[in-house]
Short mmCIF file of C-alpha atoms in Angstrom, two decimals:
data_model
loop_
_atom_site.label_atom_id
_atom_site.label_comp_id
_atom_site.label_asym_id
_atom_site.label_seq_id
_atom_site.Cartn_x
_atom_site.Cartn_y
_atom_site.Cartn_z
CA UNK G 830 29.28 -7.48 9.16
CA UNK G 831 32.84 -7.74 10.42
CA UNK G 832 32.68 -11.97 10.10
CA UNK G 833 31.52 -11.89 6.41
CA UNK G 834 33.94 -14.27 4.09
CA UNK G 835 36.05 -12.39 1.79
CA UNK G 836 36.71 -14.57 -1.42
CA UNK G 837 38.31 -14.00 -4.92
CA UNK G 838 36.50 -12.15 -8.19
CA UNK G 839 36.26 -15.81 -9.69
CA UNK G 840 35.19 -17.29 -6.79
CA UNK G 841 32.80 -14.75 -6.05
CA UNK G 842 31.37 -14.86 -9.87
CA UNK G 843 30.73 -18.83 -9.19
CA UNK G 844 28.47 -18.14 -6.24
CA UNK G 845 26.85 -15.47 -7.69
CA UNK G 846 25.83 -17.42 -10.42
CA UNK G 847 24.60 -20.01 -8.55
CA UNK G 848 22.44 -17.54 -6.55
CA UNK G 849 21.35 -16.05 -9.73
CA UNK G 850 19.69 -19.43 -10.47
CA UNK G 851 17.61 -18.85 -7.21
CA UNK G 852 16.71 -15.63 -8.32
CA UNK G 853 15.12 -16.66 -11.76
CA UNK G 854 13.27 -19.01 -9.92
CA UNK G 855 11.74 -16.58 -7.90
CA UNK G 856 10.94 -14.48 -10.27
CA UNK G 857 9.39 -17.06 -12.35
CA UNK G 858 7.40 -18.19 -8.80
CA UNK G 859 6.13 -14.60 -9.06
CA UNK G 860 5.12 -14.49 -12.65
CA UNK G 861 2.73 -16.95 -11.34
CA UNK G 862 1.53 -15.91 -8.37
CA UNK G 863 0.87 -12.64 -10.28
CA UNK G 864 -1.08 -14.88 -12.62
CA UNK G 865 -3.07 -16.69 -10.37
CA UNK G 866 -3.76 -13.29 -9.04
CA UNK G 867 -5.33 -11.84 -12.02
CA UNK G 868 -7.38 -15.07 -12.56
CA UNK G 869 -9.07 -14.48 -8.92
CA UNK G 870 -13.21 -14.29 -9.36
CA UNK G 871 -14.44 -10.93 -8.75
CA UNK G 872 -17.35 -9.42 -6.60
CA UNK G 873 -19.73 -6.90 -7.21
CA UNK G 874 -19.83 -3.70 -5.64
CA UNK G 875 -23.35 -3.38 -5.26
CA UNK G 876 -23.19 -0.32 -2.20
CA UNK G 877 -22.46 3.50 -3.14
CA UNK G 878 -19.87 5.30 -1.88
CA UNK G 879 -19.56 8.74 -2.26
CA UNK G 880 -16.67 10.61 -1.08
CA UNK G 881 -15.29 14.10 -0.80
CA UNK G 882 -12.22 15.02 -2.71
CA UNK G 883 -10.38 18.03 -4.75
CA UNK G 884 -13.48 17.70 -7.72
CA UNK G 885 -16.00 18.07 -4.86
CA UNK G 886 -18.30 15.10 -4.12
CA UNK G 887 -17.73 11.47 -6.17
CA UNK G 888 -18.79 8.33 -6.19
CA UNK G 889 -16.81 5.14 -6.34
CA UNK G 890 -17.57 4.92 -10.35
CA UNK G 891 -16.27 8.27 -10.38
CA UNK G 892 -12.83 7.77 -9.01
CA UNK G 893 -11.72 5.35 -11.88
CA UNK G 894 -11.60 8.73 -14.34
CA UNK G 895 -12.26 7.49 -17.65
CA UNK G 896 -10.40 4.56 -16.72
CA UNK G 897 -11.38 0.94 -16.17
CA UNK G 898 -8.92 -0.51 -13.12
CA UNK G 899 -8.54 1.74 -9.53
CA UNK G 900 -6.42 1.04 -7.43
CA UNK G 901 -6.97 2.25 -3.78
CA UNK G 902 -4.40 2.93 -0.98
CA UNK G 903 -5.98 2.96 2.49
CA UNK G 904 -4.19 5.61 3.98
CA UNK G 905 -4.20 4.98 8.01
CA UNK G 906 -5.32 9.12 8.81
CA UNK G 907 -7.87 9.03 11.59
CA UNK G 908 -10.66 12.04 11.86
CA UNK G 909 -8.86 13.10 15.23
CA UNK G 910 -5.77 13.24 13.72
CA UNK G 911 -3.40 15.96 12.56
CA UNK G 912 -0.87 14.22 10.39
CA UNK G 913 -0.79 11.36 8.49
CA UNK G 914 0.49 7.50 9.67
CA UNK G 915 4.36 8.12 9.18
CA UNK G 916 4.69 4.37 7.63
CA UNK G 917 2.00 5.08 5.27
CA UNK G 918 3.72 8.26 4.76
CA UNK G 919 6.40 6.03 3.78
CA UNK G 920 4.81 4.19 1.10
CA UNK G 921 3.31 7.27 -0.40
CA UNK G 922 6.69 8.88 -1.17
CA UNK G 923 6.68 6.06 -3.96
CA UNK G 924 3.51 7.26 -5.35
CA UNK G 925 4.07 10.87 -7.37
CA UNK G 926 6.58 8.70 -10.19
CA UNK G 927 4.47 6.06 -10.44
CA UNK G 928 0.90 7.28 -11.26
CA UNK G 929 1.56 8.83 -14.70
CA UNK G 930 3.10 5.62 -16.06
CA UNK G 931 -0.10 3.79 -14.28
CA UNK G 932 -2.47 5.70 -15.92
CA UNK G 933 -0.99 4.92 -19.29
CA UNK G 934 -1.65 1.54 -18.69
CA UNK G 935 -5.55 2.22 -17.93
CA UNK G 936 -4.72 2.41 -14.08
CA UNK G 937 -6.13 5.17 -11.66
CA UNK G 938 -4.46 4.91 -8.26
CA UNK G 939 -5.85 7.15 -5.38
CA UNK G 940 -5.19 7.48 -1.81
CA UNK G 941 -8.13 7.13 0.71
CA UNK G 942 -8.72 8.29 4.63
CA UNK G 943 -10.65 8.76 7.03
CA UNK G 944 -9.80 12.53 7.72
CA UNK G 945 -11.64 15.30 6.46
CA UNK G 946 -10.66 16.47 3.49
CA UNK G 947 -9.23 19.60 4.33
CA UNK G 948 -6.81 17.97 6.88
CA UNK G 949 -5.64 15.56 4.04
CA UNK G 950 -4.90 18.66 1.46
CA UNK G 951 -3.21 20.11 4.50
CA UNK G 952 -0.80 17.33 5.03
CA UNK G 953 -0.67 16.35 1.25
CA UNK G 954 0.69 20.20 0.84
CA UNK G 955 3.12 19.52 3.63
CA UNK G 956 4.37 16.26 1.79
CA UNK G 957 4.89 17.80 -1.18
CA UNK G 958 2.70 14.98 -2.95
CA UNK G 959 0.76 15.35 -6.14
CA UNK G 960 -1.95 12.39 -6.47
CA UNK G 961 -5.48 12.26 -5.77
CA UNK G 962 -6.30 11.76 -2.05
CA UNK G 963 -10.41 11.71 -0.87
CA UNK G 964 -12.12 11.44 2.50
CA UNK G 965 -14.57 8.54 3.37
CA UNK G 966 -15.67 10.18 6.33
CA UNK G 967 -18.99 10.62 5.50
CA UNK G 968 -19.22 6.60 4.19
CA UNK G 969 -18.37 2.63 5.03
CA UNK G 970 -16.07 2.28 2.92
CA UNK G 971 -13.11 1.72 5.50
CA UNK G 972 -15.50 -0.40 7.21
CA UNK G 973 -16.22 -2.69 4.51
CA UNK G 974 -13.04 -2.78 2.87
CA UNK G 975 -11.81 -3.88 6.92
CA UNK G 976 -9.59 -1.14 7.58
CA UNK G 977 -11.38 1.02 10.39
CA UNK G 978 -12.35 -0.72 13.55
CA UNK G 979 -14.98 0.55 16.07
CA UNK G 980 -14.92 1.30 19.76
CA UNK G 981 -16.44 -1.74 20.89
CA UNK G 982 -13.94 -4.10 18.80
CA UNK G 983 -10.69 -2.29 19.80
CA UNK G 984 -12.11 -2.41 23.52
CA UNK G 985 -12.79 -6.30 22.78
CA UNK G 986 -8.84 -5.96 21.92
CA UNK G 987 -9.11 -7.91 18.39
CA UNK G 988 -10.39 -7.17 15.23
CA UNK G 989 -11.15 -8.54 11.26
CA UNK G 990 -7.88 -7.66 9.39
CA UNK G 991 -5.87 -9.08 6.49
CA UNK G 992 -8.73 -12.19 6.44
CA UNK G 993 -7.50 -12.88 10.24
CA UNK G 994 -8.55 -11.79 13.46
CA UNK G 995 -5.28 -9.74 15.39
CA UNK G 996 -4.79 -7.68 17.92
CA UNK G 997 -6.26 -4.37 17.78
CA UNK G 998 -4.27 -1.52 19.16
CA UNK G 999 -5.40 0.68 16.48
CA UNK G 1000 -8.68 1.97 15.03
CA UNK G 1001 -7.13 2.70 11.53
CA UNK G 1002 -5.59 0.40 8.99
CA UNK G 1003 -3.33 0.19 6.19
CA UNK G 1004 -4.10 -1.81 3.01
CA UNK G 1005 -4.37 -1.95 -1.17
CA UNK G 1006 -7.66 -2.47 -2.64
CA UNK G 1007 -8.58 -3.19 -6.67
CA UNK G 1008 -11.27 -2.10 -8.38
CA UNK G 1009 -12.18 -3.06 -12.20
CA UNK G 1010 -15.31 -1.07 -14.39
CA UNK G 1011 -16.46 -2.86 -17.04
CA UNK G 1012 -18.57 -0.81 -19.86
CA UNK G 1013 -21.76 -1.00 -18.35
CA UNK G 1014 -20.53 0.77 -15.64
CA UNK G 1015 -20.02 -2.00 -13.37
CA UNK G 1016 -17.61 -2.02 -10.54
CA UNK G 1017 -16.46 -5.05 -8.96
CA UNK G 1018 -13.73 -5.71 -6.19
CA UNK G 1019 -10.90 -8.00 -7.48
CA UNK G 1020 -8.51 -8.09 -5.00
CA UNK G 1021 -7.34 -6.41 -1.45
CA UNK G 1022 -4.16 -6.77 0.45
CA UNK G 1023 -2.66 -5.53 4.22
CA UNK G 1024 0.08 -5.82 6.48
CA UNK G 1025 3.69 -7.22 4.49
CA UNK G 1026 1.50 -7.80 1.40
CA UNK G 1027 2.33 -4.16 0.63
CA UNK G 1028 6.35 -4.81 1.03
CA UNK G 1029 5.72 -4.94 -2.82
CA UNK G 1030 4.93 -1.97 -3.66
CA UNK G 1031 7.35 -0.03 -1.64
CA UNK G 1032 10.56 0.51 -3.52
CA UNK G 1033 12.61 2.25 -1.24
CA UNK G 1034 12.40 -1.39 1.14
CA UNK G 1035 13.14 -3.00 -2.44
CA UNK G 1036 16.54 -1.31 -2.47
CA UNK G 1037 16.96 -1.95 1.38
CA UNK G 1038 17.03 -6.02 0.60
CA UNK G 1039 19.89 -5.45 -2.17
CA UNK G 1040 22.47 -3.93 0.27
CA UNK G 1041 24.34 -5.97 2.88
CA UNK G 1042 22.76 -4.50 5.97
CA UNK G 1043 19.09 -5.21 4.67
CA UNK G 1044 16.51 -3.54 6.74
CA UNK G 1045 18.57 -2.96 9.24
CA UNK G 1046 17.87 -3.75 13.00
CA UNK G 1047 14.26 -4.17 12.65
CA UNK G 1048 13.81 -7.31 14.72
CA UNK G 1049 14.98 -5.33 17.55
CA UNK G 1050 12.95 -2.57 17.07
CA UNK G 1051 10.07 -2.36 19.72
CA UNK G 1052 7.91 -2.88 15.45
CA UNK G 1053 9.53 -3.33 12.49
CA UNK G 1054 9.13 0.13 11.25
CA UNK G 1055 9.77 2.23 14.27
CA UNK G 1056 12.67 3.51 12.07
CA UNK G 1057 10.33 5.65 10.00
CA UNK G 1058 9.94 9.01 10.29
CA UNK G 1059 7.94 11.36 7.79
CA UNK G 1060 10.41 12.25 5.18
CA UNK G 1061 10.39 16.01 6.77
CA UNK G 1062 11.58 14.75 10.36
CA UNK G 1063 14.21 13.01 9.67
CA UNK G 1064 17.52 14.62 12.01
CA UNK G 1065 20.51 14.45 9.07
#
């Protein structure tokens, strides 16, 4: 930070315009990669799921609430575990804001784990968060939406995750998942993402790429987000 070039107001105004130029390109890239997106062919969900939240026992048609598109954070929370994945933790201190403007758009977002349900009210209470979070203990959802690993794979040391096989120090998973219902009560699965294809969604990392120290040091972190702590652990 010391070396950076310290220039004029004009000067500066010049390059900054010419940057801006990259920017409206990118955002006009993303336009239509959000387009192409959107225009992805959908599949079926032909399996139930049931799972066990605040309203008791619901199904997968259940979740959407009166509303046609779901959106689904898999929340990396283990059945042996006590608290939450801290950098999922992360990513859900964006959520409270956001829901009540999604669901005036016709959007239900939930979160989903593999802890019991009482554990996940437990730590939602701690957290101080407000949205919807159910347990899929009891079903294959994680499984089939490639986001819980078994035994024998971990042992193997590799498993299927983000449409790749990796490494597989981990039995749990973090990921996005979008579901539509059409008026027959149809539910189909348009679209899933993991790993840096959440960077999107997490505002706070948003900010962290308009300031001139970015991320931070996270190349030399032993992971990029060893940083993170849950927002009630942080030493100030």
């Amino acid at each position: 930070m010391n070396n950076q070039k310290i220039i004029s107001r004009e000067e500066w105004l010049e390059i900054r315009k010419a940057h801006l130029e990259k920017e409206k390109a990118f955002t006009l890239q993303k336009d239509q990669l959000s387009r192409d997106r959107r225009e992805l062919p959908w599949v079926r969900v032909e399996k139930e799921y049931v799972f066990d939240g605040p309203n008791g026992k619901e199904t997968l048609e259940q979740l959407f609430e009166g509303r046609s598109q779901l959106i689904v954070y898999h929340f990396m929370f283990g059945p042996n575990e006590k608290e939450g994945c801290k950098s999922c933790s992360f990513w859900a201190d964006n959520f409270n804001g956001a829901i009540v403007h999604l669901n005036h758009r016709d959007i239900t977002m939930i979160a989903v784990s593999k802890a019991g349900l009482s554990t996940l009210e437990e730590y939602k209470k701690r957290m101080g968060w407000r949205f919807k979070w159910v347990s899929s203990f009891s079903n294959d959802f994680n499984r089939d939406y490639k986001v819980s690993f078994t035994k024998e794979e971990i042992e193997k040391g590799e498993k299927l995750y983000n449409f790749g096989t990796v490494e597989a120090p981990h039995d749990e998973a973090h990921g996005i998942s979008v579901f539509y219902k059409n008026e027959q009560g149809e539910v189909f699965h348009t679209y899933s993402t993991y790993s840096r294809g959440l960077d999107m969604v997490n505002s706070a990392y948003q900010y962290m790429d308009l300031v001139p120290k970015g991320r931070g040091n996270e190349e030399d972190l032993s992971y990029s987000m060893a940083w993170v702590q849950r927002h009630d652990s942080y030493n100030y």
